Amino acid sequence: MRVTELRELLEKYSKDDLSKMMIELYKAIPKKVRDEKEIDGMLQDFQQYKEAEKIKKEKEKHVDLNDLEREITQFIQNAYKQNYIAPNRYVSKKERPKWRFKVKSYIKQLHRYPLKETKGSVLQIYSMHCMKCYVMGVAITSLTQTIPLDLLVWSKWNYSIFS
């Protein structure tokens, strides 16, 4: 059920019914999940919970450039070794189909930093795309048609590659 559908359904119920449903939902949530998601804290002070969530999201958005560079370097090494194609010890089965989203996420995160600070990570991803290497067993042409051009324009326009 989607959130909009849920909102429509909840409008039909009285405050007492909603209270009873909340109690039943709370009972249905395992204690481990309640602790992980801080459900008790949310129920005690919802405004403080929302503010804490905003702070967490802001911290998640701010990524250390060194950590990001290590992660990108590891990704590129795995991509060139084609570890995203077949079963192996380096890339789990769950992570293999997510490589496209990783690349897009890396590029979004790298856009926040000046090109000179990225220490070549942007150019490594760009060169990997431009070579149209067969990463993951398929040509990444769908990604190469949008992302590398964006990278090149962004890099050239905002920060000189050749300086």
PDB file of N, CA and C in Angstrom, residues 36-85:
ATOM      1  N   GLU A  36      16.114  -0.668  16.596  1.00  0.00           N
ATOM      2  CA  GLU A  36      16.903  -0.182  15.467  1.00  0.00           C
ATOM      3  C   GLU A  36      16.325   1.101  14.883  1.00  0.00           C
ATOM      4  N   LYS A  37      15.029   1.159  14.734  1.00  0.00           N
ATOM      5  CA  LYS A  37      14.366   2.314  14.113  1.00  0.00           C
ATOM      6  C   LYS A  37      13.998   3.396  15.122  1.00  0.00           C
ATOM      7  N   GLU A  38      14.291   3.172  16.384  1.00  0.00           N
ATOM      8  CA  GLU A  38      14.012   4.129  17.459  1.00  0.00           C
ATOM      9  C   GLU A  38      12.534   4.531  17.493  1.00  0.00           C
ATOM     10  N   ILE A  39      11.679   3.537  17.434  1.00  0.00           N
ATOM     11  CA  ILE A  39      10.237   3.764  17.427  1.00  0.00           C
ATOM     12  C   ILE A  39       9.785   4.373  18.752  1.00  0.00           C
ATOM     13  N   ASP A  40      10.357   3.908  19.859  1.00  0.00           N
ATOM     14  CA  ASP A  40       9.970   4.442  21.166  1.00  0.00           C
ATOM     15  C   ASP A  40      10.287   5.932  21.259  1.00  0.00           C
ATOM     16  N   GLY A  41      11.451   6.329  20.771  1.00  0.00           N
ATOM     17  CA  GLY A  41      11.822   7.744  20.770  1.00  0.00           C
ATOM     18  C   GLY A  41      10.901   8.567  19.898  1.00  0.00           C
ATOM     19  N   MET A  42      10.485   7.998  18.778  1.00  0.00           N
ATOM     20  CA  MET A  42       9.561   8.691  17.891  1.00  0.00           C
ATOM     21  C   MET A  42       8.216   8.912  18.582  1.00  0.00           C
ATOM     22  N   LEU A  43       7.737   7.898  19.291  1.00  0.00           N
ATOM     23  CA  LEU A  43       6.446   8.022  19.959  1.00  0.00           C
ATOM     24  C   LEU A  43       6.498   8.983  21.140  1.00  0.00           C
ATOM     25  N   GLN A  44       7.640   9.076  21.802  1.00  0.00           N
ATOM     26  CA  GLN A  44       7.758   9.969  22.953  1.00  0.00           C
ATOM     27  C   GLN A  44       7.827  11.437  22.534  1.00  0.00           C
ATOM     28  N   ASP A  45       8.614  11.737  21.497  1.00  0.00           N
ATOM     29  CA  ASP A  45       8.738  13.126  21.038  1.00  0.00           C
ATOM     30  C   ASP A  45       8.966  13.123  19.531  1.00  0.00           C
ATOM     31  N   PHE A  46       7.879  13.279  18.793  1.00  0.00           N
ATOM     32  CA  PHE A  46       7.949  13.155  17.340  1.00  0.00           C
ATOM     33  C   PHE A  46       8.760  14.286  16.700  1.00  0.00           C
ATOM     34  N   GLN A  47       8.630  15.517  17.201  1.00  0.00           N
ATOM     35  CA  GLN A  47       9.370  16.648  16.622  1.00  0.00           C
ATOM     36  C   GLN A  47      10.875  16.454  16.768  1.00  0.00           C
ATOM     37  N   GLN A  48      11.299  16.018  17.931  1.00  0.00           N
ATOM     38  CA  GLN A  48      12.729  15.773  18.158  1.00  0.00           C
ATOM     39  C   GLN A  48      13.215  14.633  17.255  1.00  0.00           C
ATOM     40  N   TYR A  49      12.385  13.635  17.071  1.00  0.00           N
ATOM     41  CA  TYR A  49      12.730  12.510  16.193  1.00  0.00           C
ATOM     42  C   TYR A  49      12.927  12.989  14.754  1.00  0.00           C
ATOM     43  N   LYS A  50      12.027  13.846  14.269  1.00  0.00           N
ATOM     44  CA  LYS A  50      12.144  14.368  12.914  1.00  0.00           C
ATOM     45  C   LYS A  50      13.419  15.194  12.745  1.00  0.00           C
ATOM     46  N   GLU A  51      13.750  16.001  13.743  1.00  0.00           N
ATOM     47  CA  GLU A  51      14.975  16.806  13.681  1.00  0.00           C
ATOM     48  C   GLU A  51      16.210  15.917  13.681  1.00  0.00           C
ATOM     49  N   ALA A  52      16.199  14.872  14.481  1.00  0.00           N
ATOM     50  CA  ALA A  52      17.319  13.933  14.519  1.00  0.00           C
ATOM     51  C   ALA A  52      17.482  13.230  13.174  1.00  0.00           C
ATOM     52  N   GLU A  53      16.372  12.895  12.527  1.00  0.00           N
ATOM     53  CA  GLU A  53      16.422  12.265  11.215  1.00  0.00           C
ATOM     54  C   GLU A  53      17.017  13.212  10.171  1.00  0.00           C
ATOM     55  N   LYS A  54      16.666  14.498  10.250  1.00  0.00           N
ATOM     56  CA  LYS A  54      17.226  15.486   9.322  1.00  0.00           C
ATOM     57  C   LYS A  54      18.729  15.578   9.495  1.00  0.00           C
ATOM     58  N   ILE A  55      19.181  15.580  10.746  1.00  0.00           N
ATOM     59  CA  ILE A  55      20.617  15.662  11.028  1.00  0.00           C
ATOM     60  C   ILE A  55      21.329  14.433  10.496  1.00  0.00           C
ATOM     61  N   LYS A  56      20.736  13.251  10.677  1.00  0.00           N
ATOM     62  CA  LYS A  56      21.329  12.020  10.158  1.00  0.00           C
ATOM     63  C   LYS A  56      21.457  12.070   8.640  1.00  0.00           C
ATOM     64  N   LYS A  57      20.415  12.550   7.972  1.00  0.00           N
ATOM     65  CA  LYS A  57      20.446  12.629   6.518  1.00  0.00           C
ATOM     66  C   LYS A  57      21.517  13.601   6.046  1.00  0.00           C
ATOM     67  N   GLU A  58      21.686  14.724   6.748  1.00  0.00           N
ATOM     68  CA  GLU A  58      22.721  15.684   6.371  1.00  0.00           C
ATOM     69  C   GLU A  58      24.103  15.079   6.547  1.00  0.00           C
ATOM     70  N   LYS A  59      24.290  14.311   7.616  1.00  0.00           N
ATOM     71  CA  LYS A  59      25.580  13.654   7.825  1.00  0.00           C
ATOM     72  C   LYS A  59      25.838  12.599   6.759  1.00  0.00           C
ATOM     73  N   GLU A  60      24.785  11.895   6.351  1.00  0.00           N
ATOM     74  CA  GLU A  60      24.935  10.881   5.302  1.00  0.00           C
ATOM     75  C   GLU A  60      25.294  11.531   3.975  1.00  0.00           C
ATOM     76  N   LYS A  61      24.747  12.712   3.723  1.00  0.00           N
ATOM     77  CA  LYS A  61      25.045  13.406   2.477  1.00  0.00           C
ATOM     78  C   LYS A  61      26.498  13.852   2.433  1.00  0.00           C
ATOM     79  N   HIS A  62      27.034  14.242   3.585  1.00  0.00           N
ATOM     80  CA  HIS A  62      28.421  14.699   3.632  1.00  0.00           C
ATOM     81  C   HIS A  62      29.326  13.477   3.708  1.00  0.00           C
ATOM     82  N   VAL A  63      30.044  13.254   2.629  1.00  0.00           N
ATOM     83  CA  VAL A  63      30.913  12.086   2.533  1.00  0.00           C
ATOM     84  C   VAL A  63      32.357  12.558   2.538  1.00  0.00           C
ATOM     85  N   ASP A  64      33.192  11.864   3.290  1.00  0.00           N
ATOM     86  CA  ASP A  64      34.607  12.181   3.309  1.00  0.00           C
ATOM     87  C   ASP A  64      35.203  11.830   1.951  1.00  0.00           C
ATOM     88  N   LEU A  65      35.933  12.753   1.381  1.00  0.00           N
ATOM     89  CA  LEU A  65      36.469  12.569   0.036  1.00  0.00           C
ATOM     90  C   LEU A  65      37.454  11.405  -0.032  1.00  0.00           C
ATOM     91  N   ASN A  66      38.249  11.213   1.018  1.00  0.00           N
ATOM     92  CA  ASN A  66      39.200  10.093   1.016  1.00  0.00           C
ATOM     93  C   ASN A  66      38.477   8.749   1.013  1.00  0.00           C
ATOM     94  N   ASP A  67      37.424   8.639   1.817  1.00  0.00           N
ATOM     95  CA  ASP A  67      36.641   7.405   1.832  1.00  0.00           C
ATOM     96  C   ASP A  67      35.980   7.158   0.480  1.00  0.00           C
ATOM     97  N   LEU A  68      35.457   8.229  -0.095  1.00  0.00           N
ATOM     98  CA  LEU A  68      34.820   8.114  -1.401  1.00  0.00           C
ATOM     99  C   LEU A  68      35.824   7.690  -2.459  1.00  0.00           C
ATOM    100  N   GLU A  69      37.021   8.254  -2.407  1.00  0.00           N
ATOM    101  CA  GLU A  69      38.049   7.889  -3.378  1.00  0.00           C
ATOM    102  C   GLU A  69      38.428   6.420  -3.257  1.00  0.00           C
ATOM    103  N   ARG A  70      38.572   5.928  -2.013  1.00  0.00           N
ATOM    104  CA  ARG A  70      38.888   4.510  -1.811  1.00  0.00           C
ATOM    105  C   ARG A  70      37.775   3.622  -2.362  1.00  0.00           C
ATOM    106  N   GLU A  71      36.542   4.012  -2.104  1.00  0.00           N
ATOM    107  CA  GLU A  71      35.401   3.227  -2.571  1.00  0.00           C
ATOM    108  C   GLU A  71      35.341   3.204  -4.102  1.00  0.00           C
ATOM    109  N   ILE A  72      35.590   4.349  -4.726  1.00  0.00           N
ATOM    110  CA  ILE A  72      35.575   4.417  -6.189  1.00  0.00           C
ATOM    111  C   ILE A  72      36.716   3.602  -6.778  1.00  0.00           C
ATOM    112  N   THR A  73      37.892   3.713  -6.183  1.00  0.00           N
ATOM    113  CA  THR A  73      39.041   2.947  -6.669  1.00  0.00           C
ATOM    114  C   THR A  73      38.761   1.453  -6.588  1.00  0.00           C
ATOM    115  N   GLN A  74      38.176   1.018  -5.475  1.00  0.00           N
ATOM    116  CA  GLN A  74      37.814  -0.391  -5.304  1.00  0.00           C
ATOM    117  C   GLN A  74      36.788  -0.805  -6.352  1.00  0.00           C
ATOM    118  N   PHE A  75      35.797   0.041  -6.576  1.00  0.00           N
ATOM    119  CA  PHE A  75      34.779  -0.257  -7.576  1.00  0.00           C
ATOM    120  C   PHE A  75      35.403  -0.401  -8.960  1.00  0.00           C
ATOM    121  N   ILE A  76      36.274   0.531  -9.322  1.00  0.00           N
ATOM    122  CA  ILE A  76      36.895   0.494 -10.647  1.00  0.00           C
ATOM    123  C   ILE A  76      37.750  -0.760 -10.809  1.00  0.00           C
ATOM    124  N   GLN A  77      38.482  -1.120  -9.764  1.00  0.00           N
ATOM    125  CA  GLN A  77      39.287  -2.342  -9.838  1.00  0.00           C
ATOM    126  C   GLN A  77      38.401  -3.564 -10.043  1.00  0.00           C
ATOM    127  N   ASN A  78      37.320  -3.641  -9.285  1.00  0.00           N
ATOM    128  CA  ASN A  78      36.391  -4.762  -9.442  1.00  0.00           C
ATOM    129  C   ASN A  78      35.740  -4.762 -10.820  1.00  0.00           C
ATOM    130  N   ALA A  79      35.446  -3.572 -11.335  1.00  0.00           N
ATOM    131  CA  ALA A  79      34.816  -3.488 -12.650  1.00  0.00           C
ATOM    132  C   ALA A  79      35.769  -3.974 -13.730  1.00  0.00           C
ATOM    133  N   TYR A  80      37.023  -3.548 -13.681  1.00  0.00           N
ATOM    134  CA  TYR A  80      37.973  -3.988 -14.701  1.00  0.00           C
ATOM    135  C   TYR A  80      38.277  -5.485 -14.589  1.00  0.00           C
ATOM    136  N   LYS A  81      38.206  -6.015 -13.385  1.00  0.00           N
ATOM    137  CA  LYS A  81      38.415  -7.460 -13.204  1.00  0.00           C
ATOM    138  C   LYS A  81      37.143  -8.246 -13.517  1.00  0.00           C
ATOM    139  N   GLN A  82      36.059  -7.531 -13.836  1.00  0.00           N
ATOM    140  CA  GLN A  82      34.760  -8.104 -14.158  1.00  0.00           C
ATOM    141  C   GLN A  82      34.196  -8.945 -13.011  1.00  0.00           C
ATOM    142  N   ASN A  83      34.378  -8.457 -11.809  1.00  0.00           N
ATOM    143  CA  ASN A  83      33.846  -9.142 -10.631  1.00  0.00           C
ATOM    144  C   ASN A  83      32.342  -8.964 -10.472  1.00  0.00           C
ATOM    145  N   TYR A  84      31.742  -8.130 -11.322  1.00  0.00           N
ATOM    146  CA  TYR A  84      30.301  -7.934 -11.239  1.00  0.00           C
ATOM    147  C   TYR A  84      29.544  -8.882 -12.168  1.00  0.00           C
ATOM    148  N   ILE A  85      30.276  -9.751 -12.874  1.00  0.00           N
ATOM    149  CA  ILE A  85      29.633 -10.658 -13.822  1.00  0.00           C
ATOM    150  C   ILE A  85      29.299 -11.992 -13.178  1.00  0.00           C
TER     151      ILE A  85
END
